[in-house]
Short mmCIF file of C-alpha atoms in Angstrom, two decimals:
data_model
loop_
_atom_site.label_atom_id
_atom_site.label_comp_id
_atom_site.label_asym_id
_atom_site.label_seq_id
_atom_site.Cartn_x
_atom_site.Cartn_y
_atom_site.Cartn_z
CA UNK A 1 179.20 121.23 61.29
CA UNK A 2 177.57 119.99 64.53
CA UNK A 3 177.96 123.06 66.75
CA UNK A 4 177.86 126.76 65.86
CA UNK A 5 177.45 130.11 67.61
CA UNK A 6 175.37 132.84 65.96
CA UNK A 7 175.58 136.55 66.83
CA UNK A 8 173.08 139.06 65.48
CA UNK A 9 174.35 142.62 65.13
CA UNK A 10 172.65 145.44 67.06
CA UNK A 11 170.97 146.95 64.01
CA UNK A 12 169.29 143.62 63.36
CA UNK A 13 168.43 142.72 66.96
CA UNK A 14 164.97 141.41 67.76
CA UNK A 15 162.29 144.07 68.20
CA UNK A 16 158.79 143.09 69.18
CA UNK A 17 157.19 146.30 70.43
CA UNK A 18 154.77 147.58 67.80
CA UNK A 19 155.40 151.17 68.84
CA UNK A 20 158.99 150.73 67.58
CA UNK A 21 160.28 150.87 71.13
CA UNK A 22 163.17 148.37 71.47
CA UNK A 23 162.57 145.51 73.86
CA UNK A 24 165.86 144.50 75.47
CA UNK A 25 165.09 140.89 76.20
CA UNK A 26 167.51 138.84 78.33
CA UNK A 27 169.13 135.64 77.01
CA UNK A 28 166.86 133.62 79.31
CA UNK A 29 163.87 134.80 77.25
CA UNK A 30 165.10 133.11 74.08
CA UNK A 31 165.81 129.84 75.88
CA UNK A 32 162.33 129.86 77.44
CA UNK A 33 160.76 130.85 74.11
CA UNK A 34 162.46 127.89 72.44
CA UNK A 35 161.07 125.53 75.08
CA UNK A 36 157.58 126.94 74.52
CA UNK A 37 157.77 126.51 70.75
CA UNK A 38 159.04 122.94 71.07
CA UNK A 39 156.38 121.92 73.62
CA UNK A 40 153.73 119.64 72.14
CA UNK A 41 151.14 118.95 74.85
CA UNK A 42 148.89 121.67 76.26
CA UNK A 43 150.27 121.12 79.78
CA UNK A 44 153.86 121.43 78.55
CA UNK A 45 152.98 124.62 76.65
CA UNK A 46 151.40 126.15 79.76
CA UNK A 47 154.44 125.37 81.91
CA UNK A 48 156.85 126.72 79.28
CA UNK A 49 154.78 129.88 78.74
CA UNK A 50 154.69 130.60 82.48
CA UNK A 51 158.48 130.36 82.52
CA UNK A 52 158.67 132.59 79.43
CA UNK A 53 156.52 135.33 80.99
CA UNK A 54 158.72 135.30 84.10
CA UNK A 55 161.78 136.18 81.98
CA UNK A 56 160.27 139.33 80.42
CA UNK A 57 161.40 142.52 82.21
CA UNK A 58 158.61 144.84 83.33
CA UNK A 59 158.83 148.25 81.67
CA UNK A 60 156.86 150.25 79.14
CA UNK A 61 158.67 148.67 76.21
CA UNK A 62 157.42 145.20 77.11
CA UNK A 63 153.78 146.01 77.95
CA UNK A 64 152.36 144.71 74.69
CA UNK A 65 154.59 141.64 74.64
CA UNK A 66 153.59 140.68 78.19
CA UNK A 67 149.91 141.25 77.36
CA UNK A 68 150.21 139.05 74.26
CA UNK A 69 151.86 136.26 76.24
CA UNK A 70 149.25 136.45 79.00
CA UNK A 71 146.46 136.15 76.39
CA UNK A 72 148.12 133.02 74.99
CA UNK A 73 148.43 131.57 78.50
CA UNK A 74 144.77 132.26 79.25
CA UNK A 75 143.67 130.57 76.03
CA UNK A 76 145.79 127.49 76.74
CA UNK A 77 144.33 127.16 80.23
CA UNK A 78 140.80 127.38 78.80
CA UNK A 79 141.64 124.74 76.18
CA UNK A 80 143.01 122.42 78.86
CA UNK A 81 139.89 122.83 80.98
CA UNK A 82 137.63 122.12 77.98
CA UNK A 83 139.44 118.84 77.32
CA UNK A 84 138.93 117.83 80.95
CA UNK A 85 135.22 118.70 80.96
CA UNK A 86 134.47 116.88 77.70
CA UNK A 87 136.36 113.79 78.86
CA UNK A 88 138.17 113.58 75.53
CA UNK A 89 140.21 110.37 75.44
CA UNK A 90 143.33 109.99 73.35
CA UNK A 91 144.79 106.67 72.33
CA UNK A 92 147.39 105.28 74.72
CA UNK A 93 149.62 105.00 71.66
CA UNK A 94 149.43 108.75 71.13
CA UNK A 95 152.61 110.29 72.55
CA UNK A 96 153.40 113.94 71.91
CA UNK A 97 156.79 114.51 70.32
CA UNK A 98 159.23 116.32 72.58
CA UNK A 99 162.84 117.43 72.44
CA UNK A 100 165.16 117.45 69.45
CA UNK A 101 163.91 114.18 68.00
CA UNK A 102 162.18 110.86 68.61
CA UNK A 103 164.09 107.60 68.96
CA UNK A 104 162.02 104.41 69.27
CA UNK A 105 163.39 101.22 70.84
CA UNK A 106 162.07 98.16 69.00
CA UNK A 107 162.72 94.42 68.97
CA UNK A 108 161.54 90.95 69.96
CA UNK A 109 160.29 90.02 73.46
CA UNK A 110 162.89 89.85 76.25
CA UNK A 111 165.79 91.46 74.39
CA UNK A 112 166.15 94.24 77.00
CA UNK A 113 164.28 97.18 75.48
CA UNK A 114 162.83 98.35 78.80
CA UNK A 115 166.20 97.93 80.52
CA UNK A 116 167.76 100.13 77.84
CA UNK A 117 165.12 102.85 78.32
CA UNK A 118 165.73 102.77 82.07
CA UNK A 119 169.52 102.93 81.61
CA UNK A 120 169.38 105.93 79.26
CA UNK A 121 166.57 108.00 80.85
CA UNK A 122 164.82 108.66 84.16
CA UNK A 123 161.85 106.56 83.06
CA UNK A 124 160.92 103.58 85.24
CA UNK A 125 159.38 100.90 83.01
CA UNK A 126 158.38 97.54 84.50
CA UNK A 127 161.19 95.05 83.85
CA UNK A 128 160.66 91.30 84.00
CA UNK A 129 162.10 88.05 82.68
CA UNK A 130 158.60 87.22 81.42
CA UNK A 131 157.89 88.13 77.78
CA UNK A 132 155.34 90.80 76.85
CA UNK A 133 155.80 92.82 80.05
CA UNK A 134 155.51 96.03 78.01
CA UNK A 135 152.06 96.27 76.42
CA UNK A 136 152.03 100.01 75.74
CA UNK A 137 154.69 102.50 74.57
CA UNK A 138 156.61 104.19 77.40
CA UNK A 139 158.41 107.51 76.76
CA UNK A 140 161.48 108.91 78.48
CA UNK A 141 163.84 111.84 77.88
CA UNK A 142 167.56 111.42 77.28
CA UNK A 143 170.17 114.20 77.45
CA UNK A 144 172.87 114.05 74.75
CA UNK A 145 175.32 116.93 74.27
CA UNK A 146 173.03 119.59 75.82
CA UNK A 147 169.95 118.48 73.89
CA UNK A 148 166.91 116.50 74.98
CA UNK A 149 165.96 113.46 72.90
CA UNK A 150 162.74 111.50 73.33
CA UNK A 151 163.16 107.73 73.70
CA UNK A 152 160.16 105.40 73.46
CA UNK A 153 160.14 101.81 74.68
CA UNK A 154 157.68 99.95 72.44
CA UNK A 155 155.76 96.68 72.87
CA UNK A 156 157.42 93.53 71.46
CA UNK A 157 157.67 93.27 67.70
CA UNK A 158 156.24 89.86 66.79
CA UNK A 159 153.84 88.17 64.38
CA UNK A 160 151.25 87.16 66.99
CA UNK A 161 149.63 90.54 67.59
CA UNK A 162 150.64 94.14 66.97
CA UNK A 163 148.34 97.11 67.39
CA UNK A 164 148.05 99.08 64.11
CA UNK A 165 148.94 102.27 66.01
CA UNK A 166 152.30 100.73 66.88
CA UNK A 167 153.49 101.49 63.37
CA UNK A 168 152.36 105.12 63.64
CA UNK A 169 154.94 105.57 66.40
CA UNK A 170 157.61 103.87 64.30
CA UNK A 171 156.89 106.01 61.24
CA UNK A 172 157.01 109.20 63.31
CA UNK A 173 160.47 108.32 64.65
CA UNK A 174 163.68 110.03 63.57
CA UNK A 175 165.75 106.97 64.48
CA UNK A 176 165.10 103.34 65.44
CA UNK A 177 167.14 101.29 67.90
CA UNK A 178 166.56 97.65 66.92
CA UNK A 179 167.61 95.64 69.97
CA UNK A 180 168.73 92.00 69.76
CA UNK A 181 169.88 89.62 72.50
CA UNK A 182 173.46 88.50 71.87
CA UNK A 183 173.06 85.56 74.27
CA UNK A 184 169.94 84.20 72.54
CA UNK A 185 169.19 84.14 68.78
CA UNK A 186 170.34 87.54 67.47
CA UNK A 187 170.34 86.56 63.78
CA UNK A 188 166.76 85.28 63.95
CA UNK A 189 165.59 88.27 66.00
CA UNK A 190 167.05 90.74 63.53
CA UNK A 191 165.73 88.90 60.48
CA UNK A 192 162.20 88.57 61.88
CA UNK A 193 162.04 92.20 63.02
CA UNK A 194 163.11 93.52 59.62
CA UNK A 195 160.61 91.21 57.89
CA UNK A 196 157.69 92.44 60.03
CA UNK A 197 158.64 96.07 59.43
CA UNK A 198 158.96 95.41 55.70
CA UNK A 199 155.40 94.05 55.65
CA UNK A 200 154.30 97.45 56.94
CA UNK A 201 156.38 99.45 54.44
CA UNK A 202 159.14 100.37 56.88
CA UNK A 203 162.83 99.78 56.16
CA UNK A 204 166.27 101.08 57.14
CA UNK A 205 167.65 103.97 55.09
CA UNK A 206 170.64 101.72 54.34
CA UNK A 207 168.32 99.38 52.41
CA UNK A 208 166.75 102.10 50.28
CA UNK A 209 168.15 100.72 47.02
CA UNK A 210 166.31 97.44 47.59
CA UNK A 211 162.91 99.03 46.93
CA UNK A 212 161.29 101.14 44.20
CA UNK A 213 159.63 104.52 44.66
CA UNK A 214 156.30 102.96 43.69
CA UNK A 215 156.42 100.71 46.76
CA UNK A 216 156.09 103.85 48.91
CA UNK A 217 158.30 102.75 51.80
CA UNK A 218 159.10 104.75 54.94
CA UNK A 219 162.90 104.79 55.24
CA UNK A 220 164.22 105.47 58.74
CA UNK A 221 167.81 105.42 60.10
CA UNK A 222 168.51 102.29 62.17
CA UNK A 223 171.05 101.28 64.79
CA UNK A 224 171.22 97.59 65.68
CA UNK A 225 171.80 97.52 69.45
CA UNK A 226 173.37 94.19 70.41
CA UNK A 227 172.38 93.86 74.06
CA UNK A 228 173.66 91.57 76.84
CA UNK A 229 177.31 91.88 75.81
CA UNK A 230 177.94 91.87 79.54
CA UNK A 231 181.71 91.35 79.79
CA UNK A 232 184.96 90.79 77.91
CA UNK A 233 184.32 87.06 77.54
CA UNK A 234 181.14 87.69 75.57
CA UNK A 235 182.89 90.22 73.31
CA UNK A 236 184.02 87.28 71.17
CA UNK A 237 180.39 86.36 70.52
CA UNK A 238 179.76 89.87 69.27
CA UNK A 239 182.77 89.74 66.97
CA UNK A 240 181.44 86.50 65.43
CA UNK A 241 177.96 88.01 65.07
CA UNK A 242 179.38 91.13 63.43
CA UNK A 243 181.51 89.10 61.01
CA UNK A 244 178.76 86.70 59.95
CA UNK A 245 175.99 89.29 59.67
CA UNK A 246 177.35 90.92 56.51
CA UNK A 247 175.13 93.97 56.89
CA UNK A 248 175.63 97.69 56.32
CA UNK A 249 173.50 98.50 59.37
CA UNK A 250 175.51 100.15 62.16
CA UNK A 251 176.01 97.83 65.16
CA UNK A 252 176.88 98.73 68.73
CA UNK A 253 177.42 96.13 71.48
CA UNK A 254 176.08 97.15 74.89
CA UNK A 255 174.91 95.82 78.22
CA UNK A 256 171.85 97.70 79.46
CA UNK A 257 172.05 95.84 82.78
CA UNK A 258 175.72 96.74 83.39
CA UNK A 259 175.52 100.10 81.55
CA UNK A 260 178.38 98.97 79.33
CA UNK A 261 179.15 101.00 76.17
CA UNK A 262 176.18 103.33 76.71
CA UNK A 263 178.36 106.37 76.01
CA UNK A 264 179.28 104.89 72.62
CA UNK A 265 175.60 104.28 71.91
CA UNK A 266 174.72 107.87 72.87
CA UNK A 267 177.39 109.22 70.52
CA UNK A 268 176.03 107.09 67.67
CA UNK A 269 172.45 108.22 68.36
CA UNK A 270 173.55 111.85 68.13
CA UNK A 271 175.46 111.15 64.90
CA UNK A 272 172.57 109.33 63.21
CA UNK A 273 170.03 112.03 64.12
CA UNK A 274 172.01 114.44 61.90
CA UNK A 275 171.31 117.54 63.95
CA UNK A 276 173.43 120.51 64.93
CA UNK A 277 173.38 122.67 68.05
CA UNK A 278 173.13 126.43 67.64
CA UNK A 279 174.02 128.72 70.54
CA UNK A 280 172.79 132.32 70.42
CA UNK A 281 175.05 135.27 71.23
CA UNK A 282 174.29 138.94 71.81
CA UNK A 283 176.91 141.48 70.65
CA UNK A 284 179.38 142.21 73.43
CA UNK A 285 178.28 139.20 75.48
CA UNK A 286 179.39 135.61 75.83
CA UNK A 287 177.34 133.00 73.99
CA UNK A 288 174.56 131.33 75.97
CA UNK A 289 175.88 127.75 76.04
CA UNK A 290 173.15 126.39 78.31
CA UNK A 291 170.23 125.95 75.93
CA UNK A 292 171.03 125.42 72.24
CA UNK A 293 168.57 125.59 69.39
CA UNK A 294 168.53 122.35 67.40
CA UNK A 295 168.29 122.15 63.61
CA UNK A 296 168.96 119.50 60.99
CA UNK A 297 172.41 119.56 59.39
CA UNK A 298 172.21 121.65 56.24
CA UNK A 299 169.79 124.19 57.72
CA UNK A 300 170.31 127.87 56.93
CA UNK A 301 170.34 131.09 58.93
CA UNK A 302 166.82 131.58 57.61
CA UNK A 303 165.74 128.30 59.25
CA UNK A 304 167.32 129.40 62.52
CA UNK A 305 165.54 132.75 62.44
CA UNK A 306 162.16 131.06 61.99
CA UNK A 307 162.91 128.86 65.00
CA UNK A 308 163.65 131.85 67.24
CA UNK A 309 160.70 134.21 66.68
CA UNK A 310 158.55 135.56 63.84
CA UNK A 311 159.80 139.14 64.39
CA UNK A 312 163.38 137.92 64.49
CA UNK A 313 162.73 136.12 61.20
CA UNK A 314 161.25 139.23 59.55
CA UNK A 315 164.01 141.63 60.67
CA UNK A 316 167.11 139.49 60.29
CA UNK A 317 169.46 140.25 57.38
CA UNK A 318 172.86 138.86 58.36
CA UNK A 319 174.60 137.36 61.36
CA UNK A 320 178.10 136.46 62.51
CA UNK A 321 178.87 132.78 62.92
CA UNK A 322 181.49 130.80 64.84
CA UNK A 323 182.05 127.11 64.08
CA UNK A 324 184.36 124.44 62.68
CA UNK A 325 183.51 125.10 59.02
CA UNK A 326 183.63 128.91 59.07
CA UNK A 327 186.02 131.65 60.10
CA UNK A 328 185.41 133.08 63.57
CA UNK A 329 182.81 135.87 63.38
CA UNK A 330 182.22 135.19 59.67
CA UNK A 331 179.34 137.28 58.30
CA UNK A 332 176.68 135.13 56.63
CA UNK A 333 173.41 135.80 54.84
CA UNK A 334 170.03 134.19 55.41
CA UNK A 335 170.56 131.37 52.92
#
């Protein structure tokens, strides 16, 4: 089930006021609260918290909530200022996770990784025919089915030199897009990339049976993105590549330059991330379809409640759910 709507009954609605006075929070509050909880960097948290405070109605029932949020905002601003004054420097390979998941774009030099990042996001990486144009990871945000996904263009994967921190980014990824150039040496590029990753204990989930538990590998979902399939004439080259490869890894032919088959790639990214969108609904109101919560497939109502708010989590008993695998308005428990 990839998309569900959850309604919490009035008796179980969120209450935050410690004086037991109900706080009737608007739907915008929960969307802003979700953004705040998902923010990773201090600057992003400050921006999200400012938006959150703006959604809280001003009346006696929200006094303590607004005071609590303002205290958090003040502390974050102090923390940010301290970092500036101490001149604390973080590695250029340190990128805060954002959105519903992290997808890293990897591959040999000149296969079109930066072009793919540019085609899928608003990022503007430097693109050149010269190899090794990208020396540092470059993040961008991609919108898929109402959710934000973080894409990272990484430096070339090769045996000459790789920063050790490169593999920290790879291991923290929820999905890898291994890009090969259909018009060059795709078999060699794929083989060499997988070999380098294997040396660093990283392998596709599809190859899990090849290794033992004792080898302590990091298994990550892969998509092999076959780039530079620019027109119908080159489609035949892809068909030959697909037939001769004899691999269980999912393949998708694209052209980053011509933006060909990018919708198909986006659909496959969403599928391989194995997440579901959850839209909140107040009794008597339409569901808020603008800003879904995102959880892994298989998550429970309990997991959703923790994502929303600690008071929501403590007070929730049951909820009504709409979705493909349940009856409309089916009553479900926390587990």
